[in-house]
């Protein structure tokens, strides 16, 4: 990709957010029949100071706010006149002196950036709403099904003077975000392209003796240098030696030993639309037999699932399929005992011992995107492993979801915790051999971002995946054009 003319370096087009709003207006009017002269009120993200200081964290816009308005600037609020389908954007008013420190937009600048909106200052909002005299005000109150945390709520005192509805909006908006419009898909493709390039760049620089943070810096510098991507969508995971078996290891400070594997789970975002990609490779650029066996097993699980995915396929079924492939592969290696019945092992949740996390999650404005569990979808399982799935939905065209099977050798889980959970490990697992493997490969995760198409999938992530491709990339061979492969 030509980085010098990267057209989304500064902003995304307003048309993307207009399409999002049109989808939302249609969904809202279908679900909420009593909306005559109603307003919807949103609060955007404010600056976030570090504790009691006057230094701010780097923040990005709140995702629902960004989804509807495409406004990056902090301190804004917005209202939607649902009858007229009109957006009123309220921008913060700054003292003249503030301009000495920060770049401040005038109201004219704001109007030019957002020509579809009526713009006012934030301190004019109360008066505006009063004059509008809405029949009722809707606000986006809801709980994220992964974190259990509540959405950012507008907490204006003047809301008390109006009839406020808090239940209807969140499931409608969340459902809108589950499938992506064509421009969103383009941006997610670009976020993946950038992140894929950066993964290859990082892979090329991997060598024993450097720190995990060196790999993290290679990845981030590549995206920032070339594409003006400044904020990562999630904390980077750069794990080597025993660390890959800690699923969300983020210390990233150890020195890479020779002859072990790295697990690199990093992504970048293009204005909030992010990628989430994991690559695994040997620190010294050459797979051992055991490393290659586990790596290829997880790649097989990843690609087999992708080959079956299409609209109508259930995600929990894909998780179980990935577990099955992993357990069958481990049986071939002797790590699962030879007389074990795989179906029985699956039912007993032995798959959880080797892959404690879910197969993948919706991705978009949030890395773990909203809409996984809604009133209209299957509910969360209570079984080990399955309850970690961030959705159990049937796949739909234009969803983007990660496919990230893994295989980890986690001593505490295999030896102690599994027994606590009632899993008869001695019956299923050859523990000594599992621990032998762990010395060379503590954990592998192969993660791609995948678009659901009309009749299948398109893998948006393009990184080396075969042993040959990875070893070639790490030797320094051309890494921008890697052919796809058969499993
Ligand atoms: Mn992920």
Short mmCIF file of C-alpha atoms and ligand atoms in Angstrom, two decimals:
data_model
loop_
_atom_site.label_atom_id
_atom_site.label_comp_id
_atom_site.label_asym_id
_atom_site.label_seq_id
_atom_site.Cartn_x
_atom_site.Cartn_y
_atom_site.Cartn_z
CA UNK A 1 0.00 0.00 0.00
CA UNK A 2 1.33 3.47 -0.85
CA UNK A 3 1.81 5.04 2.55
CA UNK A 4 2.73 8.55 1.37
CA UNK A 5 -0.72 9.13 -0.10
CA UNK A 6 -2.66 7.14 2.49
CA UNK A 7 -6.04 8.73 2.02
CA UNK A 8 -7.41 7.88 5.50
CA UNK A 9 -4.41 9.24 7.38
CA UNK A 10 -6.38 12.14 8.84
CA UNK A 11 -10.09 11.25 8.86
CA UNK A 12 -12.62 8.78 7.57
CA UNK A 13 -15.19 10.03 5.05
CA UNK A 14 -18.44 11.48 6.41
CA UNK A 15 -20.32 9.21 4.01
CA UNK A 16 -19.36 6.14 6.07
CA UNK A 17 -21.12 7.55 9.13
CA UNK A 18 -24.08 8.79 7.08
CA UNK A 19 -24.64 5.20 5.95
CA UNK A 20 -24.41 4.05 9.58
CA UNK A 21 -27.04 6.63 10.57
CA UNK A 22 -29.39 5.65 7.75
CA UNK A 23 -29.22 2.04 8.91
CA UNK A 24 -29.89 3.13 12.47
CA UNK A 25 -32.81 5.43 11.55
CA UNK A 26 -34.53 2.62 9.67
CA UNK A 27 -33.99 0.13 12.51
CA UNK A 28 -35.09 2.62 15.17
CA UNK A 29 -38.29 3.61 13.35
CA UNK A 30 -39.16 -0.02 12.78
CA UNK A 31 -38.76 -0.90 16.47
CA UNK A 32 -39.97 2.32 18.12
CA UNK A 33 -43.27 3.46 16.70
CA UNK A 34 -43.83 6.30 19.17
CA UNK A 35 -41.05 8.67 18.24
CA UNK A 36 -42.86 11.76 16.91
CA UNK A 37 -40.86 14.86 17.93
CA UNK A 38 -38.44 12.76 19.94
CA UNK A 39 -34.77 13.55 20.48
CA UNK A 40 -31.91 11.13 21.01
CA UNK A 41 -29.15 12.56 23.18
CA UNK A 42 -25.55 11.34 23.24
CA UNK A 43 -22.48 12.31 25.24
CA UNK A 44 -19.12 11.94 23.49
CA UNK A 45 -15.82 11.20 25.19
CA UNK A 46 -14.20 13.82 27.41
CA UNK A 47 -10.47 14.23 27.96
CA UNK A 48 -9.28 11.88 30.70
CA UNK A 49 -6.74 13.23 33.18
CA UNK A 50 -4.21 10.95 34.85
CA UNK A 51 -5.49 10.78 38.44
CA UNK A 52 -5.38 14.24 40.04
CA UNK A 53 -2.94 15.75 37.53
CA UNK A 54 -3.45 18.09 34.58
CA UNK A 55 -1.90 15.57 32.17
CA UNK A 56 -4.34 13.63 29.98
CA UNK A 57 -4.32 10.03 28.80
CA UNK A 58 -4.53 9.49 25.05
CA UNK A 59 -8.21 8.84 24.46
CA UNK A 60 -10.26 7.87 21.45
CA UNK A 61 -13.88 8.63 20.79
CA UNK A 62 -16.58 6.48 22.43
CA UNK A 63 -17.60 3.85 19.89
CA UNK A 64 -21.37 4.46 19.63
CA UNK A 65 -20.75 8.20 19.28
CA UNK A 66 -18.14 7.62 16.60
CA UNK A 67 -20.35 5.07 14.82
CA UNK A 68 -23.16 7.58 14.34
CA UNK A 69 -21.29 10.85 13.90
CA UNK A 70 -17.67 10.18 12.92
CA UNK A 71 -16.61 12.93 15.31
CA UNK A 72 -13.09 12.40 16.68
CA UNK A 73 -12.84 15.51 18.86
CA UNK A 74 -13.35 15.17 22.62
CA UNK A 75 -15.79 17.16 24.73
CA UNK A 76 -18.69 17.01 22.25
CA UNK A 77 -22.33 16.04 22.69
CA UNK A 78 -24.94 15.40 20.04
CA UNK A 79 -28.68 15.17 19.56
CA UNK A 80 -30.69 13.53 16.82
CA UNK A 81 -34.08 14.91 15.79
CA UNK A 82 -35.48 11.53 14.84
CA UNK A 83 -38.48 12.91 12.92
CA UNK A 84 -36.31 14.99 10.61
CA UNK A 85 -33.35 12.57 10.85
CA UNK A 86 -31.22 15.59 11.64
CA UNK A 87 -28.03 15.71 13.73
CA UNK A 88 -27.21 18.61 16.00
CA UNK A 89 -23.57 18.57 17.12
CA UNK A 90 -22.51 20.48 20.23
CA UNK A 91 -18.83 21.41 20.31
CA UNK A 92 -16.94 22.68 23.39
CA UNK A 93 -16.33 26.42 23.73
CA UNK A 94 -12.73 27.23 24.67
CA UNK A 95 -11.21 30.39 26.13
CA UNK A 96 -9.01 32.34 23.73
CA UNK A 97 -5.98 31.63 25.94
CA UNK A 98 -6.47 27.87 25.43
CA UNK A 99 -5.45 28.34 21.81
CA UNK A 100 -1.90 29.01 22.92
CA UNK A 101 -1.62 25.41 24.09
CA UNK A 102 -3.97 23.41 21.92
CA UNK A 103 -5.24 23.42 18.38
CA UNK A 104 -8.79 24.67 18.75
CA UNK A 105 -11.42 24.53 16.03
CA UNK A 106 -13.73 27.47 15.46
CA UNK A 107 -17.43 26.74 15.01
CA UNK A 108 -16.89 27.49 11.30
CA UNK A 109 -14.14 24.85 11.18
CA UNK A 110 -16.44 22.35 12.86
CA UNK A 111 -19.23 23.15 10.39
CA UNK A 112 -16.84 22.64 7.50
CA UNK A 113 -15.71 19.28 8.86
CA UNK A 114 -19.28 18.10 9.45
CA UNK A 115 -21.43 19.75 6.75
CA UNK A 116 -24.33 17.36 7.36
CA UNK A 117 -24.81 18.60 10.95
CA UNK A 118 -26.20 21.71 12.57
CA UNK A 119 -23.45 22.85 14.94
CA UNK A 120 -23.61 24.76 18.22
CA UNK A 121 -21.51 25.13 21.33
CA UNK A 122 -22.00 22.61 24.13
CA UNK A 123 -23.15 25.32 26.53
CA UNK A 124 -26.09 26.01 24.18
CA UNK A 125 -27.43 22.46 24.40
CA UNK A 126 -29.81 22.90 27.34
CA UNK A 127 -31.47 25.89 25.68
CA UNK A 128 -31.64 24.12 22.34
CA UNK A 129 -33.39 21.10 23.84
CA UNK A 130 -35.76 23.31 25.83
CA UNK A 131 -36.78 25.22 22.68
CA UNK A 132 -37.17 21.96 20.79
CA UNK A 133 -39.55 20.74 23.50
CA UNK A 134 -39.20 17.01 22.73
CA UNK A 135 -42.04 14.54 23.34
CA UNK A 136 -39.39 12.30 24.89
CA UNK A 137 -35.62 11.85 24.96
CA UNK A 138 -33.93 8.52 24.25
CA UNK A 139 -30.51 7.76 25.66
CA UNK A 140 -28.17 4.84 24.97
CA UNK A 141 -28.07 2.97 28.25
CA UNK A 142 -26.86 -0.62 28.17
CA UNK A 143 -24.36 -3.10 29.49
CA UNK A 144 -21.49 -4.55 27.45
CA UNK A 145 -21.94 -8.34 27.37
CA UNK A 146 -18.19 -8.99 27.68
CA UNK A 147 -17.15 -6.50 30.37
CA UNK A 148 -20.41 -5.98 32.26
CA UNK A 149 -19.66 -2.23 32.13
CA UNK A 150 -22.31 0.37 31.31
CA UNK A 151 -22.27 2.75 28.34
CA UNK A 152 -21.24 6.41 28.83
CA UNK A 153 -24.44 8.22 29.79
CA UNK A 154 -25.28 11.89 29.30
CA UNK A 155 -25.63 13.15 32.86
CA UNK A 156 -27.02 16.62 32.23
CA UNK A 157 -29.08 17.99 35.10
CA UNK A 158 -31.60 19.38 32.62
CA UNK A 159 -32.49 15.85 31.45
CA UNK A 160 -34.59 15.57 34.64
CA UNK A 161 -37.02 18.08 33.15
CA UNK A 162 -37.84 15.74 30.26
CA UNK A 163 -39.37 12.33 29.74
CA UNK A 164 -36.33 10.06 29.28
CA UNK A 165 -36.42 6.53 27.83
CA UNK A 166 -33.37 4.33 28.53
CA UNK A 167 -34.21 0.76 27.50
CA UNK A 168 -34.93 0.77 23.78
CA UNK A 169 -31.91 2.34 22.14
CA UNK A 170 -28.97 0.13 23.16
CA UNK A 171 -30.10 -3.20 21.65
CA UNK A 172 -31.07 -1.44 18.40
CA UNK A 173 -27.74 0.37 18.06
CA UNK A 174 -25.75 -2.72 19.06
CA UNK A 175 -27.55 -4.81 16.45
CA UNK A 176 -26.78 -2.16 13.79
CA UNK A 177 -23.06 -2.49 14.56
CA UNK A 178 -23.02 -6.29 14.18
CA UNK A 179 -22.93 -6.20 10.37
CA UNK A 180 -20.73 -3.71 8.57
CA UNK A 181 -21.52 -1.37 5.67
CA UNK A 182 -19.28 -1.44 2.53
CA UNK A 183 -17.17 1.55 3.61
CA UNK A 184 -16.66 0.08 7.09
CA UNK A 185 -15.52 -3.15 5.44
CA UNK A 186 -13.04 -1.22 3.30
CA UNK A 187 -11.58 0.44 6.39
CA UNK A 188 -11.39 -2.86 8.27
CA UNK A 189 -9.62 -4.35 5.24
CA UNK A 190 -7.12 -1.48 5.33
CA UNK A 191 -6.61 -1.83 9.10
CA UNK A 192 -5.84 -5.50 8.43
CA UNK A 193 -3.54 -4.73 5.53
CA UNK A 194 -1.54 -2.27 7.63
CA UNK A 195 -1.43 -4.64 10.61
CA UNK A 196 -0.49 -7.59 8.38
CA UNK A 197 2.40 -5.63 6.85
CA UNK A 198 3.53 -4.64 10.34
CA UNK A 199 3.39 -8.26 11.54
CA UNK A 200 5.66 -9.30 8.65
CA UNK A 201 8.01 -6.41 9.43
CA UNK A 202 8.13 -7.50 13.09
CA UNK A 203 8.68 -11.14 12.14
CA UNK A 204 11.65 -10.10 10.00
CA UNK A 205 13.26 -8.37 12.99
CA UNK A 206 12.78 -11.22 15.46
CA UNK A 207 15.98 -12.76 16.80
CA UNK A 208 17.19 -14.28 20.08
CA UNK A 209 18.67 -11.76 22.50
CA UNK A 210 16.30 -8.84 21.89
CA UNK A 211 13.51 -8.00 24.29
CA UNK A 212 9.83 -8.66 23.69
CA UNK A 213 9.35 -4.87 23.78
CA UNK A 214 11.69 -4.58 20.76
CA UNK A 215 9.15 -6.55 18.72
CA UNK A 216 6.32 -4.38 20.06
CA UNK A 217 8.22 -1.25 19.04
CA UNK A 218 8.87 -2.58 15.52
CA UNK A 219 5.16 -3.18 15.03
CA UNK A 220 3.98 0.14 16.38
CA UNK A 221 6.67 2.18 14.64
CA UNK A 222 5.81 0.61 11.30
CA UNK A 223 2.15 1.64 11.55
CA UNK A 224 2.83 5.10 12.89
CA UNK A 225 5.68 5.85 10.51
CA UNK A 226 3.83 4.79 7.40
CA UNK A 227 0.14 5.29 8.08
CA UNK A 228 -0.20 7.83 10.90
CA UNK A 229 -1.85 5.13 13.08
CA UNK A 230 -1.24 6.35 16.61
CA UNK A 231 -3.43 4.44 19.02
CA UNK A 232 -3.54 0.65 19.15
CA UNK A 233 -6.97 -0.92 19.65
CA UNK A 234 -5.78 -3.21 22.46
CA UNK A 235 -2.66 -3.70 24.56
CA UNK A 236 -0.03 -5.54 22.53
CA UNK A 237 0.85 -9.09 23.53
CA UNK A 238 4.50 -9.98 22.77
CA UNK A 239 5.25 -13.25 24.50
CA UNK A 240 8.23 -15.60 24.25
CA UNK A 241 9.58 -18.57 26.22
CA UNK A 242 6.93 -19.69 28.74
CA UNK A 243 4.89 -16.48 28.34
CA UNK A 244 2.61 -17.45 25.39
CA UNK A 245 0.63 -19.71 27.70
CA UNK A 246 -0.48 -16.64 29.65
CA UNK A 247 -3.36 -15.74 27.35
CA UNK A 248 -3.24 -11.95 27.79
CA UNK A 249 0.45 -11.56 28.69
CA UNK A 250 1.28 -7.85 28.30
CA UNK A 251 4.48 -7.40 30.34
CA UNK A 252 6.54 -7.64 27.12
CA UNK A 253 9.89 -7.24 28.88
CA UNK A 254 11.65 -10.61 28.69
CA UNK A 255 14.67 -11.32 26.51
CA UNK A 256 13.96 -13.75 23.66
CA UNK A 257 15.73 -17.06 24.31
CA UNK A 258 16.93 -19.24 21.47
CA UNK A 259 14.80 -22.20 20.45
CA UNK A 260 11.42 -21.15 21.87
CA UNK A 261 8.35 -19.68 20.21
CA UNK A 262 6.95 -16.15 20.22
CA UNK A 263 3.25 -15.42 20.32
CA UNK A 264 2.61 -11.95 18.90
CA UNK A 265 -0.98 -10.69 19.23
CA UNK A 266 -1.03 -7.13 17.94
CA UNK A 267 -3.23 -4.96 15.79
CA UNK A 268 -3.55 -1.39 14.66
CA UNK A 269 -6.57 0.71 13.95
CA UNK A 270 -7.60 3.21 11.31
CA UNK A 271 -9.58 5.78 13.30
CA UNK A 272 -11.15 3.31 15.74
CA UNK A 273 -11.74 0.53 13.20
CA UNK A 274 -9.20 -2.06 14.29
CA UNK A 275 -7.52 -5.33 13.41
CA UNK A 276 -6.72 -8.16 15.82
CA UNK A 277 -4.08 -10.56 14.51
CA UNK A 278 -1.89 -13.19 16.15
CA UNK A 279 1.25 -14.72 14.63
CA UNK A 280 3.46 -17.37 16.20
CA UNK A 281 7.01 -18.17 15.17
CA UNK A 282 10.31 -19.49 16.54
CA UNK A 283 12.58 -16.84 18.03
CA UNK A 284 15.51 -18.07 15.89
CA UNK A 285 13.59 -18.36 12.62
CA UNK A 286 13.68 -22.15 12.36
CA UNK A 287 10.86 -24.38 13.64
CA UNK A 288 11.71 -27.51 15.63
CA UNK A 289 9.65 -30.62 14.92
CA UNK A 290 7.48 -30.13 18.02
CA UNK A 291 6.96 -26.42 17.29
CA UNK A 292 5.97 -27.12 13.71
CA UNK A 293 3.56 -29.87 14.77
CA UNK A 294 1.63 -27.66 17.20
CA UNK A 295 1.75 -24.63 14.90
CA UNK A 296 0.39 -26.61 11.94
CA UNK A 297 -2.31 -28.15 14.06
CA UNK A 298 -3.65 -24.73 15.05
CA UNK A 299 -3.37 -23.43 11.47
CA UNK A 300 -5.40 -26.47 10.40
CA UNK A 301 -8.10 -25.65 12.97
CA UNK A 302 -8.13 -22.03 11.79
CA UNK A 303 -8.39 -22.84 8.08
CA UNK A 304 -10.86 -25.72 8.46
CA UNK A 305 -13.22 -23.41 10.34
CA UNK A 306 -12.82 -20.67 7.72
CA UNK A 307 -13.59 -23.14 4.94
CA UNK A 308 -16.93 -23.99 6.57
CA UNK A 309 -17.97 -20.53 7.76
CA UNK A 310 -20.80 -18.84 5.85
CA UNK A 311 -24.12 -17.16 6.66
CA UNK A 312 -26.31 -19.41 8.82
CA UNK A 313 -23.44 -21.34 10.40
CA UNK A 314 -23.50 -21.20 14.19
CA UNK A 315 -20.42 -19.83 15.95
CA UNK A 316 -20.56 -22.23 18.91
CA UNK A 317 -20.48 -25.12 16.43
CA UNK A 318 -17.31 -23.61 14.91
CA UNK A 319 -15.72 -23.41 18.35
CA UNK A 320 -16.46 -27.09 18.94
CA UNK A 321 -15.12 -27.97 15.47
CA UNK A 322 -11.84 -26.18 16.25
CA UNK A 323 -11.60 -28.03 19.58
CA UNK A 324 -12.21 -31.32 17.80
CA UNK A 325 -9.44 -30.74 15.25
CA UNK A 326 -7.06 -29.75 18.04
CA UNK A 327 -7.85 -32.82 20.16
CA UNK A 328 -7.55 -35.15 17.15
CA UNK A 329 -4.19 -33.61 16.31
CA UNK A 330 -3.00 -33.94 19.90
CA UNK A 331 -4.06 -37.58 19.83
CA UNK A 332 -1.96 -38.17 16.71
CA UNK A 333 1.01 -36.68 18.57
CA UNK A 334 0.36 -38.90 21.60
CA UNK A 335 -0.44 -35.99 23.91
CA UNK A 336 -4.05 -37.19 24.10
CA UNK A 337 -3.93 -40.88 25.00
CA UNK A 338 -4.45 -43.28 22.12
CA UNK A 339 -7.57 -45.04 23.48
CA UNK A 340 -9.46 -41.77 24.05
CA UNK A 341 -12.77 -41.28 22.28
CA UNK A 342 -12.61 -37.70 20.93
CA UNK A 343 -16.36 -37.09 21.10
CA UNK A 344 -16.36 -38.11 24.75
CA UNK A 345 -13.33 -35.89 25.44
CA UNK A 346 -15.14 -32.98 23.80
CA UNK A 347 -18.21 -33.55 25.96
CA UNK A 348 -16.02 -33.74 29.05
CA UNK A 349 -14.58 -30.34 28.01
CA UNK A 350 -10.99 -31.56 27.58
CA UNK A 351 -10.77 -29.00 24.78
CA UNK A 352 -10.97 -26.29 27.44
CA UNK A 353 -7.71 -27.53 28.98
CA UNK A 354 -5.78 -26.82 25.77
CA UNK A 355 -7.76 -23.77 24.60
CA UNK A 356 -9.37 -21.97 27.52
CA UNK A 357 -10.57 -19.02 25.43
CA UNK A 358 -13.33 -18.64 22.85
CA UNK A 359 -12.74 -19.20 19.13
CA UNK A 360 -13.20 -15.54 18.27
CA UNK A 361 -15.24 -12.37 18.56
CA UNK A 362 -16.96 -9.77 16.43
CA UNK A 363 -14.59 -6.93 15.59
CA UNK A 364 -15.13 -3.38 14.33
CA UNK A 365 -15.05 -0.14 16.28
CA UNK A 366 -14.29 -2.21 19.36
CA UNK A 367 -11.82 -5.08 19.34
CA UNK A 368 -14.43 -7.16 21.13
CA UNK A 369 -17.31 -5.59 19.25
CA UNK A 370 -20.83 -5.20 20.59
CA UNK A 371 -23.82 -7.38 19.79
CA UNK A 372 -22.43 -10.78 20.80
CA UNK A 373 -25.32 -11.43 23.14
CA UNK A 374 -28.57 -9.48 22.65
CA UNK A 375 -32.21 -10.24 23.53
CA UNK A 376 -32.68 -11.77 20.05
CA UNK A 377 -29.60 -14.05 20.08
CA UNK A 378 -28.61 -17.39 21.67
CA UNK A 379 -27.58 -16.97 25.31
CA UNK A 380 -24.16 -17.58 26.82
CA UNK A 381 -23.33 -21.22 27.62
CA UNK A 382 -22.43 -22.16 31.19
CA UNK A 383 -19.98 -24.89 30.10
CA UNK A 384 -16.20 -24.51 30.49
CA UNK A 385 -14.68 -22.90 27.41
CA UNK A 386 -18.03 -22.31 25.75
CA UNK A 387 -18.94 -19.69 28.31
CA UNK A 388 -15.88 -17.70 27.20
CA UNK A 389 -17.32 -17.33 23.71
CA UNK A 390 -18.13 -13.68 23.12
CA UNK A 391 -21.00 -14.67 20.87
CA UNK A 392 -22.99 -17.79 20.05
CA UNK A 393 -24.81 -16.21 17.09
CA UNK A 394 -25.39 -17.62 13.65
CA UNK A 395 -23.05 -15.94 11.18
CA UNK A 396 -24.50 -13.27 8.86
CA UNK A 397 -23.23 -11.68 5.68
CA UNK A 398 -21.03 -8.60 6.42
CA UNK A 399 -20.15 -9.60 9.95
CA UNK A 400 -16.42 -9.36 10.64
CA UNK A 401 -15.23 -11.85 13.23
CA UNK A 402 -11.86 -13.12 14.43
CA UNK A 403 -10.96 -16.77 14.00
CA UNK A 404 -8.37 -17.53 16.68
CA UNK A 405 -8.01 -21.16 17.67
CA UNK A 406 -5.16 -21.88 20.05
CA UNK A 407 -3.29 -24.70 21.72
CA UNK A 408 -1.53 -24.03 25.01
CA UNK A 409 0.35 -26.16 27.49
CA UNK A 410 -0.54 -24.52 30.80
CA UNK A 411 0.82 -26.62 33.67
CA UNK A 412 -1.49 -25.21 36.33
CA UNK A 413 -4.53 -25.86 34.15
CA UNK A 414 -3.52 -29.34 33.04
CA UNK A 415 -2.28 -30.51 36.42
CA UNK A 416 -4.49 -28.86 39.01
CA UNK A 417 -7.31 -26.71 37.78
CA UNK A 418 -8.71 -29.31 35.37
CA UNK A 419 -9.05 -31.77 38.25
CA UNK A 420 -10.90 -29.10 40.24
CA UNK A 421 -13.28 -28.76 37.30
CA UNK A 422 -14.02 -32.48 37.40
CA UNK A 423 -12.02 -33.34 34.26
CA UNK A 424 -10.26 -36.70 34.64
CA UNK A 425 -6.94 -35.60 33.15
CA UNK A 426 -5.16 -38.93 33.73
CA UNK A 427 -7.75 -40.63 31.58
CA UNK A 428 -7.26 -38.30 28.60
CA UNK A 429 -3.85 -36.62 28.67
CA UNK A 430 -0.27 -37.87 28.61
CA UNK A 431 0.94 -35.23 31.02
CA UNK A 432 4.68 -35.88 30.73
CA UNK A 433 4.60 -35.49 26.96
CA UNK A 434 2.52 -32.30 27.22
CA UNK A 435 5.15 -30.83 29.53
CA UNK A 436 7.90 -31.95 27.14
CA UNK A 437 6.20 -29.98 24.35
CA UNK A 438 5.85 -26.97 26.61
CA UNK A 439 9.63 -26.57 26.77
CA UNK A 440 9.71 -25.72 23.05
CA UNK A 441 6.21 -24.33 22.47
CA UNK A 442 4.23 -22.97 25.43
CA UNK A 443 1.29 -21.84 23.36
CA UNK A 444 0.17 -21.09 19.81
CA UNK A 445 -2.71 -18.91 18.68
CA UNK A 446 -3.45 -18.28 15.00
CA UNK A 447 -5.77 -15.30 14.66
CA UNK A 448 -7.25 -13.78 11.52
CA UNK A 449 -10.00 -11.19 10.97
CA UNK A 450 -12.58 -12.69 8.66
CA UNK A 451 -15.42 -11.11 6.69
CA UNK A 452 -18.56 -13.20 6.17
CA UNK A 453 -19.57 -12.97 2.51
CA UNK A 454 -22.75 -14.08 0.71
CA UNK A 455 -21.60 -17.70 0.49
CA UNK A 456 -18.42 -18.03 2.53
CA UNK A 457 -15.67 -15.83 3.92
CA UNK A 458 -12.93 -13.45 2.92
CA UNK A 459 -9.86 -13.51 5.16
CA UNK A 460 -8.85 -9.87 5.63
CA UNK A 461 -5.58 -10.86 7.34
CA UNK A 462 -2.69 -11.75 5.06
CA UNK A 463 0.37 -12.90 7.00
CA UNK A 464 2.74 -15.86 6.55
CA UNK A 465 1.06 -18.98 7.93
CA UNK A 466 2.90 -22.04 6.63
CA UNK A 467 6.24 -23.11 8.06
CA UNK A 468 7.86 -22.31 4.68
CA UNK A 469 6.26 -18.85 4.47
CA UNK A 470 7.25 -17.92 8.02
CA UNK A 471 10.82 -19.18 7.73
CA UNK A 472 11.17 -17.37 4.39
CA UNK A 473 9.85 -14.13 5.89
CA UNK A 474 12.18 -14.43 8.89
CA UNK A 475 15.13 -15.00 6.52
CA UNK A 476 14.29 -11.66 4.94
CA UNK A 477 12.62 -12.83 1.74
CA UNK A 478 10.01 -10.61 0.07
CA UNK A 479 7.07 -10.50 2.45
CA UNK A 480 4.51 -8.31 0.74
CA UNK A 481 3.18 -10.92 -1.69
CA UNK A 482 2.62 -14.28 -0.08
CA UNK A 483 0.49 -16.78 -1.91
CA UNK A 484 -2.38 -18.49 -0.08
CA UNK A 485 -2.07 -22.18 0.57
CA UNK A 486 -4.04 -25.40 0.91
CA UNK A 487 -4.35 -27.12 4.28
MN1 LIG B 1 -8.84 -11.54 19.35
#
